[in-house]
């Protein structure tokens, strides 16, 4: 009679860590960052508002501020920080037009990291999802017309890093991916940067105000962008079984 050997708790823990390594890395990063920030605030007798003011001054008043911001944005897919918050921060620190350009560069380049991860760990063969799923339509479109597929997925606000991972795993041409990503980021970046730029004054000290003109401009861009995304989503859902019809 053969006896089945169960894995030890260390083996189970190691398997769990391997399966959740991205989340574990992000949690460890944030814990380390919180400890460093707390130690810095204690050593320099700073409040959180004063620390926020210092960070804004570093980003906005030094020549390396934009490069530092872009560097932090590039870490975003690894540390699981929301892109929308970093985008609003860029508008608050750099203003509308400089902020729009800086954030557009940062957001577009940050998409390369999950794209590269997907490309590195995949042979290019993707498992076909269920025939009625929206994912299958985009997989078909990515293979037939990668530029159009990535642009559409960016415009309808599908999960940002997931789109990059899928595109990388299918090994679509990098030029098509990065160009479509940059174009697809235009409206969303402008609207969220506008929200940040509309916040004027010293936010950390509670002396902030809203610029109604910039906020209205940002709202109009956001509404138009959402309307376009709904239209594209409906058109994509209505065109569907083209690959199967063509092969019939």
XYZ file of C-alpha atoms in Angstrom:
248
model
C 0.000 0.000 0.000
C 1.494 3.255 -1.138
C 1.473 6.181 1.224
C 0.786 9.612 -0.233
C 3.186 12.249 0.980
C 1.681 15.632 1.626
C 3.829 18.696 0.989
C 5.218 20.308 4.107
C 4.072 23.735 5.247
C 7.297 25.275 3.958
C 6.675 23.809 0.504
C 3.084 25.065 0.546
C 4.250 28.506 1.686
C 6.893 28.620 -1.063
C 4.324 27.681 -3.704
C 1.976 30.373 -2.432
C 4.738 32.974 -2.512
C 5.641 31.999 -6.082
C 1.987 32.203 -7.168
C 1.529 35.635 -5.553
C 5.018 37.050 -5.992
C 3.844 40.303 -7.603
C 1.436 41.132 -4.784
C 3.967 40.101 -2.119
C 6.664 42.271 -3.715
C 4.278 45.238 -3.801
C 3.300 44.785 -0.133
C 6.949 44.528 0.966
C 7.803 47.619 -1.079
C 5.030 49.677 0.524
C 5.914 48.481 4.020
C 9.549 49.445 3.492
C 8.515 52.802 2.024
C 6.192 53.549 4.956
C 8.957 52.744 7.440
C 11.420 54.998 5.595
C 8.901 57.854 5.410
C 8.008 57.502 9.080
C 11.682 57.522 10.082
C 12.348 60.600 7.928
C 9.359 62.476 9.382
C 10.416 61.616 12.936
C 14.062 62.575 12.383
C 13.137 65.947 10.853
C 10.071 66.653 13.018
C 7.763 66.959 10.005
C 4.011 66.611 9.726
C 2.472 64.790 6.782
C 1.338 68.130 5.300
C 4.896 69.509 5.529
C 6.308 66.355 3.930
C 3.797 66.627 1.063
C 4.795 70.242 0.539
C 8.472 69.263 0.387
C 7.780 66.579 -2.205
C 5.820 69.004 -4.374
C 8.653 71.529 -4.129
C 11.236 68.910 -5.122
C 9.224 67.867 -8.176
C 8.272 71.354 -9.354
C 11.366 73.416 -8.475
C 14.251 71.196 -9.599
C 15.445 70.363 -13.094
C 15.333 66.649 -12.294
C 11.722 66.830 -11.033
C 10.105 65.577 -14.279
C 12.678 62.772 -14.591
C 12.051 61.732 -10.973
C 8.286 61.727 -11.580
C 8.665 59.613 -14.724
C 10.904 57.209 -12.810
C 8.242 56.766 -10.125
C 5.607 56.271 -12.837
C 7.717 53.528 -14.392
C 7.622 51.665 -11.065
C 3.821 51.886 -10.963
C 3.100 48.487 -12.591
C 5.423 46.818 -10.073
C 4.229 48.600 -6.913
C 0.546 48.423 -7.967
C -0.047 52.170 -7.526
C -3.174 53.547 -9.277
C -2.251 55.338 -12.502
C -5.130 57.801 -12.096
C -3.724 59.178 -8.812
C -0.241 59.621 -10.271
C -1.749 61.344 -13.311
C -3.733 63.788 -11.153
C -0.578 64.419 -9.103
C 1.302 65.264 -12.304
C -1.267 67.898 -13.191
C -1.179 69.356 -9.682
C 2.620 69.613 -9.637
C 3.471 70.546 -13.229
C 0.313 72.317 -14.417
C -1.912 71.544 -17.388
C 0.303 71.672 -20.486
C 3.733 70.747 -19.096
C 1.985 68.168 -16.935
C 0.104 66.717 -19.892
C 3.325 66.143 -21.849
C 5.242 64.724 -18.871
C 2.426 62.379 -17.816
C 1.773 61.264 -21.402
C 5.429 60.244 -21.746
C 5.432 58.557 -18.324
C 2.178 56.669 -18.885
C 3.097 55.496 -22.374
C 6.574 54.328 -21.408
C 5.260 52.579 -18.259
C 3.147 50.330 -20.502
C 6.377 48.838 -21.867
C 7.082 47.035 -18.564
C 4.001 44.748 -18.498
C 4.275 44.367 -22.293
C 7.857 43.153 -21.868
C 6.853 40.809 -19.036
C 4.097 39.285 -21.168
C 6.432 38.916 -24.142
C 9.233 37.390 -22.055
C 7.101 34.710 -20.424
C 5.042 33.746 -23.464
C 5.727 31.816 -26.628
C 3.105 33.879 -28.473
C 0.421 31.197 -28.373
C -2.664 32.252 -26.435
C -5.376 29.936 -25.185
C -8.648 30.726 -26.906
C -11.308 31.958 -24.473
C -14.985 31.045 -24.730
C -16.466 31.792 -28.140
C -18.927 34.377 -26.840
C -16.495 36.317 -24.641
C -15.419 39.868 -25.362
C -11.829 38.790 -24.753
C -11.884 36.493 -27.763
C -12.964 39.353 -30.030
C -9.981 41.397 -28.917
C -7.621 38.431 -29.250
C -8.798 37.979 -32.849
C -8.461 41.721 -33.477
C -4.999 41.819 -31.901
C -3.841 39.129 -34.309
C -5.448 40.720 -37.392
C -4.938 44.412 -36.647
C -2.831 44.993 -33.509
C -2.749 48.781 -33.831
C -6.549 49.088 -34.018
C -7.036 46.576 -31.193
C -4.676 48.287 -28.738
C -6.049 51.738 -29.613
C -9.624 50.553 -29.062
C -8.796 48.874 -25.748
C -7.072 52.040 -24.515
C -9.992 54.227 -25.541
C -12.589 52.048 -23.813
C -10.497 52.013 -20.612
C -9.870 48.294 -20.304
C -7.434 47.505 -17.419
C -4.244 49.263 -18.467
C -1.588 46.756 -17.458
C -3.723 43.764 -18.458
C -3.930 45.089 -22.030
C -0.151 45.463 -22.106
C 0.369 41.944 -20.741
C -1.972 40.399 -23.335
C -0.356 42.376 -26.156
C 3.082 41.237 -25.036
C 2.026 37.613 -24.626
C 0.697 37.607 -28.213
C 3.995 39.173 -29.358
C 2.322 41.886 -31.403
C 4.779 44.340 -33.015
C 6.208 46.758 -30.472
C 5.874 49.747 -32.819
C 2.127 49.202 -33.256
C 1.690 48.667 -29.519
C 3.525 51.778 -28.331
C 2.040 54.084 -30.988
C -1.514 52.913 -30.301
C -0.912 53.224 -26.553
C 0.342 56.804 -26.903
C -2.614 57.844 -29.063
C -5.079 56.019 -26.823
C -3.676 57.791 -23.759
C -4.232 61.310 -25.107
C -7.806 61.985 -23.958
C -7.603 60.190 -20.622
C -4.284 61.817 -19.726
C -5.530 65.304 -20.605
C -8.719 64.928 -18.568
C -7.031 63.582 -15.406
C -4.095 65.997 -15.633
C -6.702 68.768 -15.904
C -8.293 67.644 -12.646
C -4.931 67.944 -10.910
C -4.122 71.270 -12.572
C -7.478 72.677 -11.435
C -6.315 72.327 -7.823
C -4.468 75.566 -7.112
C -2.774 76.821 -3.960
C -1.192 74.903 -1.094
C -3.205 71.686 -0.876
C -1.128 70.304 2.002
C -1.797 73.391 4.132
C -5.525 73.340 3.366
C -5.314 76.539 1.297
C -6.371 75.107 -2.044
C -8.928 76.368 -4.531
C -10.413 75.104 -7.772
C -9.874 76.777 -11.126
C -13.357 76.494 -12.693
C -12.110 77.020 -16.260
C -9.571 74.202 -16.145
C -12.002 71.946 -14.270
C -14.702 72.534 -16.892
C -12.233 71.853 -19.700
C -11.165 68.638 -18.005
C -14.792 67.586 -17.492
C -15.665 68.174 -21.135
C -12.679 66.100 -22.301
C -13.618 63.327 -19.868
C -17.258 63.253 -20.995
C -16.259 63.214 -24.679
C -13.732 60.470 -23.971
C -16.294 58.348 -22.123
C -18.827 58.895 -24.911
C -16.296 57.788 -27.510
C -15.403 54.747 -25.419
C -19.079 53.711 -25.180
C -19.504 54.110 -28.937
C -16.410 52.033 -29.672
C -17.466 49.407 -27.155
C -20.876 49.043 -28.811
C -19.370 48.849 -32.288
C -16.863 46.245 -31.142
C -19.592 44.170 -29.480
C -21.716 44.368 -32.620
C -19.009 43.069 -34.944
C -18.190 39.833 -33.659
C -18.022 36.664 -35.393
C -16.235 38.040 -38.406
C -13.362 35.525 -38.177
C -15.788 32.592 -38.107
C -17.950 33.997 -40.904
C -14.941 34.594 -43.119
C -13.765 31.024 -42.602
C -17.189 29.552 -43.265
